[in-house]
CSV table of C-alpha atoms in Angstrom, one decimal:
chain,number,residue,atom,x,y,z
D,231,UNK,CA,241.9,57.8,60.3
D,232,UNK,CA,242.8,59.1,56.8
D,233,UNK,CA,238.6,57.3,54.8
D,234,UNK,CA,238.4,56.9,51.2
D,235,UNK,CA,236.4,59.9,49.7
D,236,UNK,CA,236.3,58.9,46.6
D,237,UNK,CA,234.8,55.7,46.4
D,238,UNK,CA,232.1,53.9,47.5
D,239,UNK,CA,230.6,53.9,50.5
D,240,UNK,CA,231.0,57.6,51.8
D,241,UNK,CA,231.4,58.6,47.1
D,242,UNK,CA,227.4,59.1,47.4
D,243,UNK,CA,226.7,60.2,51.0
D,244,UNK,CA,229.3,63.3,50.8
D,245,UNK,CA,230.9,65.4,48.7
D,246,UNK,CA,235.1,65.6,48.7
D,247,UNK,CA,235.2,69.6,47.7
D,248,UNK,CA,233.1,69.6,50.7
D,249,UNK,CA,235.6,68.3,53.2
D,250,UNK,CA,238.9,70.3,51.6
D,251,UNK,CA,236.7,73.1,51.7
D,252,UNK,CA,236.2,72.6,55.7
D,253,UNK,CA,239.9,70.6,56.4
D,254,UNK,CA,241.6,73.5,54.6
D,255,UNK,CA,239.1,76.2,57.2
D,256,UNK,CA,240.2,74.3,59.9
D,257,UNK,CA,243.7,74.0,59.3
D,258,UNK,CA,243.6,77.4,58.8
D,259,UNK,CA,242.4,78.2,62.5
D,260,UNK,CA,244.0,75.8,64.4
D,261,UNK,CA,247.5,77.7,62.6
D,262,UNK,CA,245.7,81.2,63.9
D,263,UNK,CA,246.1,79.0,66.6
D,264,UNK,CA,249.7,79.1,66.5
D,265,UNK,CA,250.7,80.6,65.3
D,266,UNK,CA,253.5,83.9,65.7
D,267,UNK,CA,252.7,87.2,66.7
D,268,UNK,CA,252.5,88.9,63.3
D,269,UNK,CA,251.4,85.8,60.9
D,270,UNK,CA,247.5,85.3,59.8
D,271,UNK,CA,246.6,82.0,58.0
D,272,UNK,CA,243.3,82.2,55.4
D,273,UNK,CA,241.8,79.3,53.1
D,274,UNK,CA,241.3,79.7,49.3
D,275,UNK,CA,239.3,77.7,47.6
D,276,UNK,CA,237.6,77.8,44.2
D,277,UNK,CA,236.2,75.2,42.5
D,278,UNK,CA,235.8,74.6,38.8
D,279,UNK,CA,237.9,78.2,37.8
D,280,UNK,CA,237.3,79.2,34.6
D,281,UNK,CA,239.1,82.8,33.2
D,282,UNK,CA,236.3,85.3,32.3
D,283,UNK,CA,237.2,85.5,28.1
D,284,UNK,CA,234.8,87.7,27.6
D,285,UNK,CA,235.8,90.0,30.3
D,286,UNK,CA,239.2,90.2,29.0
D,287,UNK,CA,238.6,91.0,26.1
D,288,UNK,CA,236.2,94.2,26.9
D,289,UNK,CA,239.7,95.3,29.4
D,290,UNK,CA,241.3,94.7,26.2
D,291,UNK,CA,240.3,96.7,24.0
D,292,UNK,CA,239.1,99.7,26.0
D,293,UNK,CA,243.0,99.6,26.8
D,294,UNK,CA,243.5,99.8,23.4
D,295,UNK,CA,241.0,102.7,22.0
D,296,UNK,CA,242.9,105.2,25.0
D,297,UNK,CA,246.2,104.5,23.1
D,298,UNK,CA,247.2,105.9,20.7
D,299,UNK,CA,249.6,102.6,19.9
D,300,UNK,CA,248.1,100.8,17.4
D,301,UNK,CA,248.5,97.0,18.8
D,302,UNK,CA,250.1,94.4,16.0
D,303,UNK,CA,248.7,90.9,16.0
D,304,UNK,CA,250.1,88.2,17.8
D,305,UNK,CA,252.8,86.6,16.6
D,306,UNK,CA,251.1,83.2,18.0
D,307,UNK,CA,248.2,81.9,20.3
D,308,UNK,CA,248.6,79.2,21.8
D,309,UNK,CA,246.4,76.9,23.8
D,310,UNK,CA,247.4,77.6,27.2
D,311,UNK,CA,246.4,75.3,30.8
D,312,UNK,CA,245.0,76.7,33.8
D,313,UNK,CA,244.7,75.2,37.5
D,314,UNK,CA,240.7,74.8,37.9
D,315,UNK,CA,240.6,73.3,41.6
D,316,UNK,CA,242.6,75.2,43.3
D,317,UNK,CA,242.0,74.2,47.4
D,318,UNK,CA,245.4,75.9,50.2
D,319,UNK,CA,245.6,77.2,53.4
D,320,UNK,CA,247.7,80.7,53.3
D,321,UNK,CA,250.4,81.8,55.0
D,322,UNK,CA,251.2,86.0,56.0
D,323,UNK,CA,253.2,87.9,57.3
D,324,UNK,CA,251.6,90.3,58.4
D,325,UNK,CA,254.0,93.3,59.0
D,326,UNK,CA,254.7,95.9,56.2
D,327,UNK,CA,251.6,94.8,54.4
D,328,UNK,CA,250.6,90.8,53.7
D,329,UNK,CA,253.4,89.4,52.7
D,330,UNK,CA,252.9,84.9,50.5
D,331,UNK,CA,255.4,83.1,53.4
D,332,UNK,CA,253.8,79.8,53.2
D,333,UNK,CA,251.0,77.2,51.6
D,334,UNK,CA,249.1,74.3,51.8
D,335,UNK,CA,248.0,72.8,48.7
D,336,UNK,CA,245.2,69.9,49.3
D,337,UNK,CA,245.3,68.2,45.5
D,338,UNK,CA,242.0,68.0,43.8
D,339,UNK,CA,241.0,64.7,41.4
D,340,UNK,CA,241.2,68.3,38.4
D,341,UNK,CA,244.8,68.4,38.9
D,342,UNK,CA,245.5,64.5,38.7
D,343,UNK,CA,243.4,64.5,36.1
D,344,UNK,CA,245.7,65.3,32.6
D,345,UNK,CA,249.4,65.5,31.9
D,346,UNK,CA,248.7,69.5,31.0
D,347,UNK,CA,247.0,69.6,34.7
D,348,UNK,CA,249.7,68.0,37.0
D,349,UNK,CA,252.1,70.4,35.2
D,350,UNK,CA,249.6,73.8,35.8
D,351,UNK,CA,249.9,72.5,40.1
D,352,UNK,CA,253.7,71.9,39.5
D,353,UNK,CA,254.5,74.1,38.0
D,354,UNK,CA,252.9,76.1,40.8
D,355,UNK,CA,254.5,74.3,43.9
D,356,UNK,CA,257.6,74.5,41.8
D,357,UNK,CA,257.3,78.9,41.7
D,358,UNK,CA,256.1,78.7,45.3
D,359,UNK,CA,259.4,76.4,46.5
D,360,UNK,CA,261.2,78.8,44.3
D,361,UNK,CA,261.0,82.0,46.2
D,362,UNK,CA,261.6,81.0,49.5
D,363,UNK,CA,257.7,80.0,50.5
D,364,UNK,CA,257.3,77.1,52.8
D,365,UNK,CA,254.6,74.7,50.9
D,366,UNK,CA,252.6,72.0,52.4
D,367,UNK,CA,250.7,69.1,49.7
D,368,UNK,CA,248.5,66.9,50.7
D,369,UNK,CA,247.6,64.1,48.2
D,370,UNK,CA,244.3,62.0,49.5
D,371,UNK,CA,242.6,61.5,45.9
D,372,UNK,CA,242.7,58.0,45.1
D,373,UNK,CA,241.0,57.8,42.2
D,374,UNK,CA,243.9,58.8,39.6
D,375,UNK,CA,247.3,57.7,41.3
D,376,UNK,CA,249.4,59.9,39.2
D,377,UNK,CA,252.0,60.9,42.0
D,378,UNK,CA,252.5,65.2,41.8
D,379,UNK,CA,255.5,65.2,44.7
D,380,UNK,CA,257.5,63.1,42.5
D,381,UNK,CA,256.7,64.8,39.4
D,382,UNK,CA,257.7,68.3,41.9
D,383,UNK,CA,260.9,66.5,42.5
D,384,UNK,CA,262.1,65.6,39.1
D,385,UNK,CA,261.4,69.5,38.1
D,386,UNK,CA,263.2,71.1,40.5
D,387,UNK,CA,265.6,68.4,42.1
D,388,UNK,CA,269.2,66.2,41.0
D,389,UNK,CA,269.0,62.2,40.2
D,390,UNK,CA,269.2,61.1,43.8
D,391,UNK,CA,266.2,62.1,44.7
D,392,UNK,CA,264.6,60.1,46.7
D,393,UNK,CA,260.6,59.2,44.8
D,394,UNK,CA,257.8,58.3,47.0
D,395,UNK,CA,256.1,54.8,45.9
D,396,UNK,CA,252.2,55.6,47.8
D,397,UNK,CA,249.6,57.4,45.8
D,398,UNK,CA,248.9,58.7,48.8
D,399,UNK,CA,251.1,61.2,50.3
D,400,UNK,CA,252.1,64.3,52.4
D,401,UNK,CA,254.8,65.7,52.2
D,402,UNK,CA,257.0,70.0,52.6
D,403,UNK,CA,259.3,71.3,51.3
D,404,UNK,CA,262.0,74.1,52.4
D,405,UNK,CA,264.5,76.3,50.8
D,406,UNK,CA,268.1,76.5,52.3
D,407,UNK,CA,271.2,78.7,51.8
D,408,UNK,CA,273.2,75.7,51.8
D,409,UNK,CA,277.2,77.9,51.5
D,410,UNK,CA,275.7,80.1,49.1
D,411,UNK,CA,274.3,77.5,47.0
D,412,UNK,CA,270.1,76.8,47.6
D,413,UNK,CA,269.1,73.5,48.7
D,414,UNK,CA,265.5,71.5,49.0
D,415,UNK,CA,264.9,69.9,52.3
D,416,UNK,CA,261.7,68.1,52.2
D,417,UNK,CA,259.7,66.0,54.7
D,418,UNK,CA,257.5,62.7,53.0
D,419,UNK,CA,255.4,60.3,54.3
D,420,UNK,CA,253.0,58.1,52.3
D,421,UNK,CA,249.3,57.8,53.8
D,422,UNK,CA,246.9,54.3,53.9
D,423,UNK,CA,243.3,54.7,54.6
D,424,UNK,CA,242.7,53.7,57.4
D,425,UNK,CA,245.6,54.9,59.2
D,426,UNK,CA,246.9,58.1,61.6
D,427,UNK,CA,247.9,60.7,59.1
D,428,UNK,CA,251.7,62.7,60.4
D,429,UNK,CA,251.8,66.6,61.5
D,430,UNK,CA,253.8,68.1,58.5
D,431,UNK,CA,256.0,70.9,59.6
D,432,UNK,CA,254.9,74.5,57.4
D,433,UNK,CA,257.9,77.1,57.0
D,434,UNK,CA,257.1,80.5,57.1
D,435,UNK,CA,260.4,82.2,57.4
D,436,UNK,CA,264.2,82.5,58.5
D,437,UNK,CA,264.0,78.4,59.3
D,438,UNK,CA,261.1,79.0,61.2
D,439,UNK,CA,258.3,76.4,60.7
D,440,UNK,CA,254.4,75.6,62.6
D,441,UNK,CA,253.6,72.2,62.8
D,442,UNK,CA,250.8,71.0,61.1
D,443,UNK,CA,248.6,68.2,62.0
D,444,UNK,CA,246.6,66.5,60.0
D,445,UNK,CA,245.7,64.3,61.5
D,446,UNK,CA,243.5,66.1,64.5
D,447,UNK,CA,242.3,69.5,61.5
D,448,UNK,CA,241.1,65.9,59.5
D,449,UNK,CA,239.6,64.3,62.8
D,450,UNK,CA,237.9,67.5,63.7
D,451,UNK,CA,236.2,68.1,60.0
D,452,UNK,CA,234.8,64.2,59.6
D,453,UNK,CA,233.1,65.4,63.4
D,454,UNK,CA,231.9,68.6,62.3
D,455,UNK,CA,230.7,67.5,58.9
D,456,UNK,CA,229.1,64.0,60.5
D,457,UNK,CA,231.5,62.0,58.6
D,458,UNK,CA,230.1,57.8,57.6
D,459,UNK,CA,232.2,56.0,59.0
D,460,UNK,CA,234.5,58.1,61.1
D,461,UNK,CA,236.5,56.8,64.1
D,462,UNK,CA,237.8,59.4,66.1
D,463,UNK,CA,238.2,60.4,70.3
D,464,UNK,CA,239.5,62.7,71.9
D,465,UNK,CA,242.6,62.1,71.5
D,466,UNK,CA,242.7,62.3,67.6
D,467,UNK,CA,241.0,65.8,67.6
D,468,UNK,CA,243.0,67.4,70.3
D,469,UNK,CA,245.9,69.5,68.0
D,470,UNK,CA,243.3,71.5,66.3
D,471,UNK,CA,242.0,72.7,68.9
């Protein structure tokens, strides 16, 4: 059953970022248990990413000194927003070297806090989808109400797309070829506090998918972290083993 990790009484007792980290780990382990031969999943988690400006400047200087080319001043220098939090499970096909085929993105509060942050997250998701990479997005952030799924479809899809009305949701995306034209298939579910979560399809290529049992991995994470208020039973975590 979904809990509110961003408000009392749970928030002072447990950190949401620790839970997201553990949930990603459990989802990756669960996927590896059912993944076809030649595929593997691993998590990729960074909070509060900062660009090493000094390191970039040094590298830039070294490259310039080794070349006869005189670097002209830039045409313009503009502020840019980067994704400060990355909480994801990545699925690779190992044949011929690791190739990214699918991703599960967990939304963080920082991904929703400002228009520029939301745009950066949506741009990342749009890039994945447009490359044909299977994608699942999970948003259980209760302290901010923006809906990144709706913003993603607003960017990618024609006007008749169906929005998710809830601020808590999960969605899956699969790019297909429809008579020579690309088309986007979506699966979208609203989430609610105190309710179980669905199983979502994560496409790993050529129409093949693996089920992501959100409820089982969430329950297993709650048990592992001894989350106060978690109500789980053996049936809820059986799918995550």
